[in-house]
mmCIF file of C-alpha atoms in Angstrom:
data_model
loop_
_atom_site.group_PDB
_atom_site.id
_atom_site.type_symbol
_atom_site.label_atom_id
_atom_site.label_comp_id
_atom_site.label_asym_id
_atom_site.label_seq_id
_atom_site.Cartn_x
_atom_site.Cartn_y
_atom_site.Cartn_z
ATOM 1 C CA MET A 17 10.228 -3.916 -38.797
ATOM 2 C CA GLN A 18 11.056 -2.407 -35.243
ATOM 3 C CA ALA A 19 12.895 -4.268 -32.643
ATOM 4 C CA PHE A 20 10.447 -5.973 -30.082
ATOM 5 C CA THR A 21 9.917 -8.096 -27.120
ATOM 6 C CA HIS A 22 7.010 -10.483 -27.085
ATOM 7 C CA TYR A 23 5.701 -11.999 -23.988
ATOM 8 C CA THR A 24 2.697 -13.981 -23.748
ATOM 9 C CA PRO A 25 2.926 -16.463 -20.816
ATOM 10 C CA THR A 26 -0.744 -17.545 -20.473
ATOM 11 C CA GLU A 27 -1.477 -21.382 -20.590
ATOM 12 C CA ILE A 28 -4.411 -21.907 -22.834
ATOM 13 C CA VAL A 29 -6.653 -24.871 -22.420
ATOM 14 C CA PHE A 30 -9.082 -24.825 -25.380
ATOM 15 C CA GLY A 31 -11.913 -27.180 -26.330
ATOM 16 C CA LYS A 32 -15.051 -28.940 -25.138
ATOM 17 C CA ALA A 33 -15.440 -29.645 -21.356
ATOM 18 C CA SER A 34 -12.009 -27.707 -20.783
ATOM 19 C CA GLU A 35 -13.607 -26.107 -17.759
ATOM 20 C CA ASP A 36 -13.479 -29.513 -15.932
ATOM 21 C CA LYS A 37 -9.688 -28.889 -15.660
ATOM 22 C CA VAL A 38 -10.037 -25.799 -13.466
ATOM 23 C CA ALA A 39 -9.026 -27.324 -10.242
ATOM 24 C CA GLU A 40 -5.988 -28.862 -11.785
ATOM 25 C CA LEU A 41 -4.909 -25.595 -13.216
ATOM 26 C CA ALA A 42 -5.571 -23.647 -9.994
ATOM 27 C CA LYS A 43 -3.234 -25.949 -8.042
ATOM 28 C CA LYS A 44 -0.618 -25.777 -10.730
ATOM 29 C CA TYR A 45 -0.491 -22.042 -10.152
ATOM 30 C CA HIS A 46 -0.350 -22.455 -6.391
ATOM 31 C CA GLY A 47 -4.033 -21.764 -5.655
ATOM 32 C CA SER A 48 -5.445 -22.948 -2.478
ATOM 33 C CA ARG A 49 -7.966 -20.263 -1.646
ATOM 34 C CA VAL A 50 -9.723 -19.334 -4.956
ATOM 35 C CA PHE A 51 -11.810 -16.102 -5.137
ATOM 36 C CA VAL A 52 -14.162 -16.370 -8.049
ATOM 37 C CA VAL A 53 -15.480 -13.204 -9.908
ATOM 38 C CA TYR A 54 -18.426 -13.449 -12.194
ATOM 39 C CA GLY A 55 -20.998 -11.193 -13.906
ATOM 40 C CA GLY A 56 -24.802 -11.446 -14.259
ATOM 41 C CA GLY A 57 -26.998 -14.394 -13.813
ATOM 42 C CA SER A 58 -26.165 -16.365 -17.050
ATOM 43 C CA VAL A 59 -23.253 -18.254 -15.361
ATOM 44 C CA VAL A 60 -25.712 -19.081 -12.521
ATOM 45 C CA LYS A 61 -28.723 -19.985 -14.622
ATOM 46 C CA SER A 62 -26.669 -22.236 -16.886
ATOM 47 C CA GLY A 63 -25.147 -24.064 -13.963
ATOM 48 C CA LEU A 64 -21.629 -23.190 -14.867
ATOM 49 C CA LEU A 65 -20.803 -21.427 -11.569
ATOM 50 C CA GLU A 66 -22.022 -24.267 -9.642
ATOM 51 C CA ARG A 67 -20.041 -26.792 -11.545
ATOM 52 C CA VAL A 68 -16.850 -24.702 -11.375
ATOM 53 C CA THR A 69 -17.124 -24.131 -7.523
ATOM 54 C CA GLY A 70 -17.991 -27.792 -7.148
ATOM 55 C CA THR A 71 -15.023 -28.944 -9.085
ATOM 56 C CA LEU A 72 -12.732 -26.711 -6.996
ATOM 57 C CA GLU A 73 -14.169 -27.741 -3.635
ATOM 58 C CA ALA A 74 -14.014 -31.430 -4.608
ATOM 59 C CA ALA A 75 -10.311 -30.970 -5.147
ATOM 60 C CA GLY A 76 -9.950 -29.496 -1.580
ATOM 61 C CA LEU A 77 -9.684 -25.953 -2.581
ATOM 62 C CA LYS A 78 -11.415 -23.177 -0.574
ATOM 63 C CA VAL A 79 -13.798 -20.974 -2.631
ATOM 64 C CA GLU A 80 -15.451 -17.622 -2.209
ATOM 65 C CA THR A 81 -17.391 -15.827 -4.855
ATOM 66 C CA ILE A 82 -18.634 -12.412 -5.814
ATOM 67 C CA GLY A 83 -21.050 -11.685 -8.654
ATOM 68 C CA GLY A 84 -22.456 -8.636 -10.183
ATOM 69 C CA VAL A 85 -19.814 -7.360 -12.595
ATOM 70 C CA LYS A 86 -21.422 -4.901 -15.058
ATOM 71 C CA PRO A 87 -20.377 -4.295 -18.748
ATOM 72 C CA ASN A 88 -17.711 -1.724 -18.737
ATOM 73 C CA PRO A 89 -16.439 -2.780 -15.457
ATOM 74 C CA ARG A 90 -16.930 -0.335 -12.499
ATOM 75 C CA LEU A 91 -14.181 0.842 -10.033
ATOM 76 C CA ASP A 92 -16.679 0.894 -7.181
ATOM 77 C CA PHE A 93 -17.410 -2.745 -7.637
ATOM 78 C CA ALA A 94 -13.835 -3.677 -8.043
ATOM 79 C CA ARG A 95 -13.027 -1.963 -4.732
ATOM 80 C CA GLU A 96 -15.761 -3.878 -3.046
ATOM 81 C CA ALA A 97 -14.413 -7.161 -4.455
ATOM 82 C CA VAL A 98 -10.748 -6.346 -3.365
ATOM 83 C CA LYS A 99 -11.929 -5.895 0.252
ATOM 84 C CA LYS A 100 -13.857 -9.350 0.127
ATOM 85 C CA ALA A 101 -10.776 -11.010 -1.541
ATOM 86 C CA ILE A 102 -8.450 -9.675 1.214
ATOM 87 C CA GLU A 103 -10.840 -10.798 3.920
ATOM 88 C CA PHE A 104 -10.853 -14.223 2.312
ATOM 89 C CA GLN A 105 -7.176 -14.321 2.158
ATOM 90 C CA ALA A 106 -7.333 -15.293 -1.568
ATOM 91 C CA ASP A 107 -4.350 -16.635 -3.273
ATOM 92 C CA LEU A 108 -5.807 -16.950 -6.792
ATOM 93 C CA ILE A 109 -8.443 -14.966 -8.491
ATOM 94 C CA LEU A 110 -10.639 -16.808 -10.972
ATOM 95 C CA ALA A 111 -12.557 -14.917 -13.582
ATOM 96 C CA VAL A 112 -15.729 -16.731 -14.913
ATOM 97 C CA GLY A 113 -17.029 -14.554 -17.776
ATOM 98 C CA GLY A 114 -16.066 -12.121 -20.514
ATOM 99 C CA GLY A 115 -13.716 -9.089 -20.729
ATOM 100 C CA SER A 116 -15.509 -6.998 -18.006
ATOM 101 C CA VAL A 117 -15.172 -9.890 -15.546
ATOM 102 C CA ILE A 118 -11.635 -10.605 -16.575
ATOM 103 C CA ASP A 119 -10.578 -6.972 -16.171
ATOM 104 C CA THR A 120 -12.394 -6.799 -12.836
ATOM 105 C CA ALA A 121 -10.491 -9.889 -11.632
ATOM 106 C CA LYS A 122 -7.092 -8.349 -12.662
ATOM 107 C CA ALA A 123 -8.001 -5.212 -10.684
ATOM 108 C CA VAL A 124 -9.049 -7.457 -7.655
ATOM 109 C CA SER A 125 -5.509 -9.346 -8.042
ATOM 110 C CA HIS A 126 -3.716 -6.011 -7.909
ATOM 111 C CA GLY A 127 -5.739 -4.700 -5.038
ATOM 112 C CA ALA A 128 -5.448 -7.729 -2.774
ATOM 113 C CA ALA A 129 -1.699 -8.011 -3.474
ATOM 114 C CA ASN A 130 -1.325 -4.339 -2.488
ATOM 115 C CA PRO A 131 -3.807 -3.769 0.440
ATOM 116 C CA ASP A 132 -2.399 -0.399 1.352
ATOM 117 C CA THR A 133 -3.085 1.074 -2.145
ATOM 118 C CA ASP A 134 -6.341 2.027 -3.802
ATOM 119 C CA ILE A 135 -6.484 0.359 -7.179
ATOM 120 C CA TRP A 136 -7.454 3.720 -8.957
ATOM 121 C CA GLU A 137 -3.831 4.748 -8.115
ATOM 122 C CA PHE A 138 -2.752 2.233 -10.611
ATOM 123 C CA TRP A 139 -5.198 3.237 -13.375
ATOM 124 C CA SER A 140 -4.627 6.877 -13.019
ATOM 125 C CA ARG A 141 -0.752 6.300 -13.325
ATOM 126 C CA LYS A 142 0.042 7.500 -9.943
ATOM 127 C CA LYS A 143 1.569 4.206 -8.862
ATOM 128 C CA LYS A 144 3.021 1.334 -10.758
ATOM 129 C CA VAL A 145 1.808 -2.285 -10.228
ATOM 130 C CA GLU A 146 4.840 -4.202 -8.965
ATOM 131 C CA LYS A 147 3.108 -7.264 -7.464
ATOM 132 C CA THR A 148 -0.226 -9.165 -7.852
ATOM 133 C CA LEU A 149 -1.914 -12.298 -7.338
ATOM 134 C CA PRO A 150 -2.198 -15.069 -10.047
ATOM 135 C CA VAL A 151 -5.377 -14.781 -12.170
ATOM 136 C CA GLY A 152 -7.214 -17.690 -13.993
ATOM 137 C CA VAL A 153 -9.897 -17.270 -16.497
ATOM 138 C CA ILE A 154 -12.853 -19.388 -17.696
ATOM 139 C CA LEU A 155 -13.972 -17.561 -20.873
ATOM 140 C CA THR A 156 -17.653 -17.251 -21.716
ATOM 141 C CA LEU A 157 -17.519 -14.252 -24.178
ATOM 142 C CA ALA A 158 -15.287 -13.978 -27.175
ATOM 143 C CA ALA A 159 -14.525 -10.213 -27.518
ATOM 144 C CA ALA A 160 -11.963 -8.299 -25.391
ATOM 145 C CA GLY A 161 -9.134 -10.735 -25.594
ATOM 146 C CA SER A 162 -8.449 -10.080 -21.901
ATOM 147 C CA GLU A 163 -7.830 -13.725 -21.301
ATOM 148 C CA THR A 164 -4.262 -13.324 -22.490
ATOM 149 C CA SER A 165 -3.775 -9.491 -22.840
ATOM 150 C CA ASP A 166 -1.519 -7.168 -20.789
ATOM 151 C CA SER A 167 -4.453 -4.700 -20.573
ATOM 152 C CA ALA A 168 -7.386 -4.051 -18.189
ATOM 153 C CA VAL A 169 -10.022 -1.267 -18.278
ATOM 154 C CA LEU A 170 -12.015 0.258 -15.386
ATOM 155 C CA THR A 171 -14.586 2.958 -15.439
ATOM 156 C CA ASN A 172 -14.692 5.498 -12.538
ATOM 157 C CA THR A 173 -18.296 6.595 -12.669
ATOM 158 C CA GLU A 174 -17.744 9.254 -9.989
ATOM 159 C CA ILE A 175 -15.745 11.259 -12.510
ATOM 160 C CA GLN A 176 -17.002 9.672 -15.724
ATOM 161 C CA VAL A 177 -13.609 8.407 -16.736
ATOM 162 C CA LYS A 178 -12.837 5.173 -18.441
ATOM 163 C CA ARG A 179 -9.154 4.165 -18.258
ATOM 164 C CA GLY A 180 -6.995 1.297 -19.409
ATOM 165 C CA LEU A 181 -3.968 -0.096 -17.638
ATOM 166 C CA SER A 182 -1.280 -2.035 -19.475
ATOM 167 C CA THR A 183 1.218 -4.086 -17.582
ATOM 168 C CA ASP A 184 2.624 -7.706 -18.023
ATOM 169 C CA LEU A 185 1.266 -8.316 -14.618
ATOM 170 C CA ASN A 186 -2.190 -8.083 -16.103
ATOM 171 C CA ARG A 187 -1.579 -11.404 -18.025
ATOM 172 C CA PRO A 188 -3.582 -14.300 -16.581
ATOM 173 C CA GLU A 189 -1.665 -17.535 -15.636
ATOM 174 C CA PHE A 190 -4.196 -19.707 -17.515
ATOM 175 C CA ALA A 191 -7.239 -19.380 -19.752
ATOM 176 C CA ILE A 192 -9.797 -22.041 -20.062
ATOM 177 C CA MET A 193 -11.661 -21.588 -23.536
ATOM 178 C CA ASN A 194 -14.631 -23.779 -24.389
ATOM 179 C CA PRO A 195 -16.505 -22.395 -27.336
ATOM 180 C CA GLU A 196 -19.640 -24.207 -26.169
ATOM 181 C CA LEU A 197 -19.950 -21.673 -23.255
ATOM 182 C CA THR A 198 -20.692 -18.982 -25.720
ATOM 183 C CA TYR A 199 -23.789 -20.742 -27.231
ATOM 184 C CA SER A 200 -26.214 -18.844 -25.116
ATOM 185 C CA LEU A 201 -25.065 -15.350 -25.779
ATOM 186 C CA PRO A 202 -27.624 -12.897 -27.182
ATOM 187 C CA ALA A 203 -26.940 -11.961 -30.750
ATOM 188 C CA TYR A 204 -26.250 -8.296 -29.773
ATOM 189 C CA GLN A 205 -23.364 -9.517 -27.300
ATOM 190 C CA THR A 206 -22.038 -11.739 -29.902
ATOM 191 C CA ALA A 207 -21.983 -9.140 -32.655
ATOM 192 C CA ALA A 208 -20.422 -6.494 -30.339
ATOM 193 C CA GLY A 209 -17.813 -8.972 -29.280
ATOM 194 C CA GLY A 210 -16.997 -9.623 -33.102
ATOM 195 C CA VAL A 211 -16.630 -5.891 -33.684
ATOM 196 C CA ASP A 212 -14.311 -5.510 -30.633
ATOM 197 C CA ILE A 213 -12.218 -8.387 -31.987
ATOM 198 C CA PHE A 214 -11.966 -6.777 -35.535
ATOM 199 C CA SER A 215 -11.085 -3.436 -33.891
ATOM 200 C CA HIS A 216 -8.198 -4.873 -31.762
ATOM 201 C CA VAL A 217 -6.694 -5.962 -35.254
ATOM 202 C CA ALA A 218 -7.461 -2.609 -36.966
ATOM 203 C CA GLU A 219 -5.737 -0.635 -34.284
ATOM 204 C CA ARG A 220 -2.572 -2.653 -35.079
ATOM 205 C CA TYR A 221 -2.977 -2.816 -38.839
ATOM 206 C CA PHE A 222 -3.119 0.804 -39.391
ATOM 207 C CA THR A 223 0.529 1.563 -38.708
ATOM 208 C CA LEU A 224 3.327 3.969 -39.949
ATOM 209 C CA GLU A 225 5.672 1.037 -39.967
ATOM 210 C CA PRO A 226 6.389 0.198 -43.778
ATOM 211 C CA ASP A 227 8.186 -3.193 -43.353
ATOM 212 C CA CYS A 228 5.932 -5.523 -41.476
ATOM 213 C CA GLY A 229 4.451 -7.739 -44.190
ATOM 214 C CA PHE A 230 4.201 -10.779 -42.164
ATOM 215 C CA THR A 231 2.144 -9.309 -39.387
ATOM 216 C CA ASP A 232 0.055 -7.430 -42.035
ATOM 217 C CA ARG A 233 -0.905 -10.830 -43.456
ATOM 218 C CA LEU A 234 -1.760 -12.190 -40.069
ATOM 219 C CA CYS A 235 -3.889 -9.165 -39.402
ATOM 220 C CA GLU A 236 -5.698 -9.530 -42.631
ATOM 221 C CA ALA A 237 -6.280 -13.220 -42.080
ATOM 222 C CA THR A 238 -7.703 -12.481 -38.484
ATOM 223 C CA MET A 239 -10.018 -9.739 -39.941
ATOM 224 C CA LYS A 240 -11.329 -11.949 -42.785
ATOM 225 C CA THR A 241 -11.993 -14.709 -40.289
ATOM 226 C CA VAL A 242 -14.281 -12.374 -38.279
ATOM 227 C CA ILE A 243 -16.020 -11.229 -41.451
ATOM 228 C CA GLY A 244 -16.658 -14.774 -42.554
ATOM 229 C CA CYS A 245 -17.598 -16.359 -39.172
ATOM 230 C CA LEU A 246 -19.546 -13.675 -37.442
ATOM 231 C CA PRO A 247 -22.680 -13.776 -39.592
ATOM 232 C CA GLU A 248 -22.560 -17.514 -39.667
ATOM 233 C CA VAL A 249 -22.509 -17.579 -35.813
ATOM 234 C CA LEU A 250 -25.419 -15.169 -35.584
ATOM 235 C CA SER A 251 -27.450 -17.278 -37.910
ATOM 236 C CA HIS A 252 -26.404 -20.630 -36.140
ATOM 237 C CA PRO A 253 -25.587 -19.862 -32.502
ATOM 238 C CA GLN A 254 -24.841 -23.455 -31.511
ATOM 239 C CA GLU A 255 -22.458 -24.276 -34.308
ATOM 240 C CA TYR A 256 -19.228 -25.307 -32.563
ATOM 241 C CA ALA A 257 -16.849 -24.460 -35.671
ATOM 242 C CA GLY A 258 -17.843 -20.935 -35.984
ATOM 243 C CA ARG A 259 -17.827 -20.189 -32.295
ATOM 244 C CA ALA A 260 -14.407 -21.779 -31.942
ATOM 245 C CA GLU A 261 -12.942 -19.702 -34.835
ATOM 246 C CA ILE A 262 -14.306 -16.469 -33.228
ATOM 247 C CA MET A 263 -13.116 -17.317 -29.877
ATOM 248 C CA TRP A 264 -9.523 -18.100 -31.087
ATOM 249 C CA THR A 265 -9.410 -14.921 -33.288
ATOM 250 C CA GLY A 266 -10.439 -12.951 -30.060
ATOM 251 C CA THR A 267 -7.386 -14.249 -28.260
ATOM 252 C CA ILE A 268 -4.952 -13.706 -31.164
ATOM 253 C CA ALA A 269 -6.280 -10.255 -31.891
ATOM 254 C CA HIS A 270 -5.188 -8.969 -28.476
ATOM 255 C CA ASN A 271 -2.397 -11.125 -26.982
ATOM 256 C CA GLY A 272 0.148 -8.780 -28.664
ATOM 257 C CA ILE A 273 1.454 -11.118 -31.517
ATOM 258 C CA LEU A 274 -0.268 -8.898 -34.287
ATOM 259 C CA GLY A 275 1.553 -5.761 -32.968
ATOM 260 C CA VAL A 276 5.123 -6.935 -32.849
ATOM 261 C CA GLY A 277 7.572 -4.842 -34.754
ATOM 262 C CA ARG A 278 5.183 -2.083 -35.596
ATOM 263 C CA SER A 279 3.588 1.136 -34.005
ATOM 264 C CA GLU A 280 -0.056 0.882 -33.151
ATOM 265 C CA ASP A 281 -2.825 3.359 -33.082
ATOM 266 C CA TRP A 282 -5.621 2.989 -30.387
ATOM 267 C CA GLY A 283 -7.221 6.364 -31.245
ATOM 268 C CA SER A 284 -10.508 4.686 -31.901
ATOM 269 C CA HIS A 285 -10.529 2.912 -28.595
ATOM 270 C CA MET A 286 -9.898 6.124 -26.747
ATOM 271 C CA LEU A 287 -12.717 7.844 -28.541
ATOM 272 C CA GLY A 288 -14.966 4.898 -27.812
ATOM 273 C CA HIS A 289 -14.081 4.835 -24.166
ATOM 274 C CA GLU A 290 -15.432 8.274 -23.697
ATOM 275 C CA ILE A 291 -18.829 7.399 -25.440
ATOM 276 C CA THR A 292 -18.997 4.524 -22.836
ATOM 277 C CA ALA A 293 -18.078 6.778 -19.910
ATOM 278 C CA PHE A 294 -20.473 9.450 -20.750
ATOM 279 C CA TYR A 295 -23.451 7.291 -22.164
ATOM 280 C CA GLY A 296 -22.954 3.753 -21.043
ATOM 281 C CA LEU A 297 -22.816 2.317 -24.468
ATOM 282 C CA THR A 298 -21.478 -1.203 -24.930
ATOM 283 C CA HIS A 299 -17.672 -1.193 -25.916
ATOM 284 C CA GLY A 300 -18.266 -2.869 -29.257
ATOM 285 C CA ALA A 301 -20.959 -0.648 -30.382
ATOM 286 C CA THR A 302 -18.911 2.501 -29.676
ATOM 287 C CA LEU A 303 -16.304 0.952 -31.935
ATOM 288 C CA SER A 304 -18.693 0.159 -34.775
ATOM 289 C CA ILE A 305 -19.632 3.819 -34.748
ATOM 290 C CA ILE A 306 -16.104 5.251 -34.415
ATOM 291 C CA ILE A 307 -13.901 3.129 -36.695
ATOM 292 C CA PRO A 308 -15.358 3.909 -39.976
ATOM 293 C CA ASN A 309 -15.582 7.544 -39.235
ATOM 294 C CA TRP A 310 -12.063 7.508 -38.026
ATOM 295 C CA MET A 311 -11.027 5.807 -41.187
ATOM 296 C CA GLU A 312 -12.717 8.529 -43.295
ATOM 297 C CA TYR A 313 -10.902 11.188 -41.270
ATOM 298 C CA VAL A 314 -7.377 9.774 -41.481
ATOM 299 C CA TYR A 315 -7.127 7.694 -44.667
ATOM 300 C CA LYS A 316 -5.252 10.308 -46.685
ATOM 301 C CA THR A 317 -2.321 9.948 -44.294
ATOM 302 C CA ASP A 318 -1.566 6.705 -46.159
ATOM 303 C CA VAL A 319 -3.931 6.035 -48.972
ATOM 304 C CA THR A 320 -1.751 3.035 -49.955
ATOM 305 C CA ARG A 321 -2.394 1.309 -46.681
ATOM 306 C CA PHE A 322 -6.024 1.806 -47.003
ATOM 307 C CA VAL A 323 -5.954 0.389 -50.509
ATOM 308 C CA LYS A 324 -4.140 -2.620 -49.180
ATOM 309 C CA TYR A 325 -6.801 -3.006 -46.565
ATOM 310 C CA ALA A 326 -9.643 -2.604 -49.144
ATOM 311 C CA VAL A 327 -8.146 -5.222 -51.606
ATOM 312 C CA ASN A 328 -6.805 -7.751 -49.086
ATOM 313 C CA VAL A 329 -9.416 -7.741 -46.369
ATOM 314 C CA TRP A 330 -12.546 -6.770 -48.418
ATOM 315 C CA ASN A 331 -11.818 -8.116 -51.861
ATOM 316 C CA VAL A 332 -12.256 -4.677 -53.525
ATOM 317 C CA GLU A 333 -11.089 -4.483 -57.143
ATOM 318 C CA ASN A 334 -8.054 -2.223 -57.078
ATOM 319 C CA ASN A 335 -8.736 0.906 -59.172
ATOM 320 C CA MET A 336 -5.244 1.909 -60.114
ATOM 321 C CA ASP A 337 -6.221 5.227 -61.636
ATOM 322 C CA HIS A 338 -8.198 6.246 -58.608
ATOM 323 C CA PRO A 339 -6.703 4.714 -55.502
ATOM 324 C CA GLU A 340 -8.793 6.858 -53.255
ATOM 325 C CA LYS A 341 -11.974 5.271 -54.523
ATOM 326 C CA THR A 342 -10.585 1.883 -53.666
ATOM 327 C CA ALA A 343 -9.670 3.031 -50.127
ATOM 328 C CA LEU A 344 -13.176 4.479 -49.587
ATOM 329 C CA GLU A 345 -14.860 1.419 -50.849
ATOM 330 C CA GLY A 346 -12.933 -0.634 -48.161
ATOM 331 C CA ILE A 347 -14.303 1.882 -45.550
ATOM 332 C CA ARG A 348 -17.855 1.755 -46.942
ATOM 333 C CA ARG A 349 -17.732 -2.203 -46.647
ATOM 334 C CA THR A 350 -16.470 -1.882 -43.171
ATOM 335 C CA ARG A 351 -19.386 0.289 -42.247
ATOM 336 C CA ASP A 352 -21.878 -1.801 -44.051
ATOM 337 C CA PHE A 353 -20.484 -5.008 -42.447
ATOM 338 C CA PHE A 354 -20.946 -3.575 -38.859
ATOM 339 C CA ARG A 355 -24.575 -2.521 -39.879
ATOM 340 C CA SER A 356 -25.359 -5.929 -41.218
ATOM 341 C CA VAL A 357 -24.517 -7.666 -37.991
ATOM 342 C CA GLY A 358 -26.906 -5.435 -36.029
ATOM 343 C CA MET A 359 -24.510 -2.955 -34.697
ATOM 344 C CA PRO A 360 -24.963 0.905 -34.644
ATOM 345 C CA VAL A 361 -22.725 2.996 -37.159
ATOM 346 C CA THR A 362 -23.864 6.321 -36.019
ATOM 347 C CA LEU A 363 -24.482 7.932 -32.457
ATOM 348 C CA GLU A 364 -28.104 8.579 -33.548
ATOM 349 C CA GLU A 365 -28.606 4.801 -34.199
ATOM 350 C CA ALA A 366 -27.371 4.072 -30.776
ATOM 351 C CA GLY A 367 -29.875 6.617 -29.220
ATOM 352 C CA ILE A 368 -27.211 9.162 -28.414
ATOM 353 C CA ASP A 369 -27.759 12.827 -29.192
ATOM 354 C CA GLY A 370 -24.024 13.705 -29.084
ATOM 355 C CA ASP A 371 -24.647 16.908 -27.014
ATOM 356 C CA ARG A 372 -21.413 16.334 -24.962
ATOM 357 C CA ILE A 373 -18.858 15.979 -27.855
ATOM 358 C CA GLU A 374 -16.662 18.649 -26.526
ATOM 359 C CA GLU A 375 -16.504 17.143 -23.039
ATOM 360 C CA MET A 376 -15.712 13.754 -24.467
ATOM 361 C CA ALA A 377 -12.976 15.135 -26.744
ATOM 362 C CA GLU A 378 -11.610 17.134 -23.644
ATOM 363 C CA ASN A 379 -11.463 13.888 -21.578
ATOM 364 C CA CYS A 380 -10.110 11.947 -24.487
ATOM 365 C CA THR A 381 -7.013 14.095 -24.740
ATOM 366 C CA LYS A 382 -6.714 14.988 -21.036
ATOM 367 C CA TYR A 383 -3.224 13.378 -20.886
ATOM 368 C CA GLY A 384 -2.159 14.431 -24.258
ATOM 369 C CA PRO A 385 -2.916 13.619 -27.879
ATOM 370 C CA VAL A 386 -4.038 10.067 -28.783
ATOM 371 C CA GLY A 387 -3.421 7.734 -31.734
ATOM 372 C CA GLY A 388 -0.292 6.434 -33.348
ATOM 373 C CA PHE A 389 -1.227 6.310 -37.047
ATOM 374 C CA VAL A 390 -2.489 9.806 -36.851
ATOM 375 C CA THR A 391 -2.072 11.990 -33.880
ATOM 376 C CA LEU A 392 -5.543 13.190 -32.624
ATOM 377 C CA ARG A 393 -5.786 16.455 -30.615
ATOM 378 C CA LYS A 394 -9.060 17.780 -28.963
ATOM 379 C CA GLU A 395 -10.182 19.387 -32.331
ATOM 380 C CA ASP A 396 -9.572 16.080 -34.224
ATOM 381 C CA CYS A 397 -11.651 14.085 -31.686
ATOM 382 C CA MET A 398 -14.316 16.691 -31.863
ATOM 383 C CA ALA A 399 -14.380 16.415 -35.670
ATOM 384 C CA ILE A 400 -14.638 12.574 -35.603
ATOM 385 C CA TYR A 401 -17.378 12.729 -33.052
ATOM 386 C CA GLU A 402 -19.234 15.113 -35.322
ATOM 387 C CA LYS A 403 -18.794 12.846 -38.316
ATOM 388 C CA SER A 404 -20.231 10.027 -36.118
ATOM 389 C CA LYS A 405 -23.553 11.758 -35.356
#
């Protein structure tokens, strides 16, 4: 196991009606002028936005809102929100939504705290984030894990680039998590969220570090929970127990605990980001396509780890004489599971012709090779995209 520092400061308030504590938490983290960021009309139609702003105002807090965050959050919208937050003199940014809303709120917090810097300077690595405003979250979609993570993604549509930024200053001060708020999600969003959660674990599970048995078991348990609960939630959308399990796995999958002491990969995410940037496909759907094909491309690097994955996650019977058969069966079951919950497993199934594979591979490796388990160069990325057609 490698040496590590683990830092997860976000206060989590989990359970039914937990959103009622938003004003109490905002004040705890020195909020007096709360800038609320949200997405589409669902939080408006459900009445959640009105309840949240009403609770804040009843507690004597000033409130301003901005809605319209799109999936795969856009740089241009974040810039607009930064201007509005600065004009409002916000001292706390509150995200009400899923990963795209939370990532946008993180961008707004950095922009509002650094009014003389364009936020893309941070995402393009030209400047380092050294100060920010506090961020709070009311989570409505279990997927990205952004409610406690150190990462945030923005898409620059002008240059068709989707980039992530990792810094401890991305971690929210608090996250309110009520599984009931996910009841009304469409099946596709729920399934895409489940794939995203699964992928966050897989990116950490496939490691070159040999001595990390404890976190291996944590990863396996998290993936098995998604496998067991996601079909249940899709069949019974308003069952609290299943929604709660999925919501909590989403947080654990991406708060860093599953990656301590081990190298991580993230090649699949980088490949998926380019599909989103070029074709606008939902993040989880890019991963359901890429992950099984990435696995088939790299499994020979460490057949033993893929055998362990097949046996411990998918309950495949270990073929001691033919370990590759065991490994490939685990990969097959991964692909079949994604398809069974309604997610695409090829570019064609997603309605994408794949005619821009070379451009995507070029963008993916623009700053150098990607991946930790296996180093992927442009030609490797192209090969995986070709397999994904």
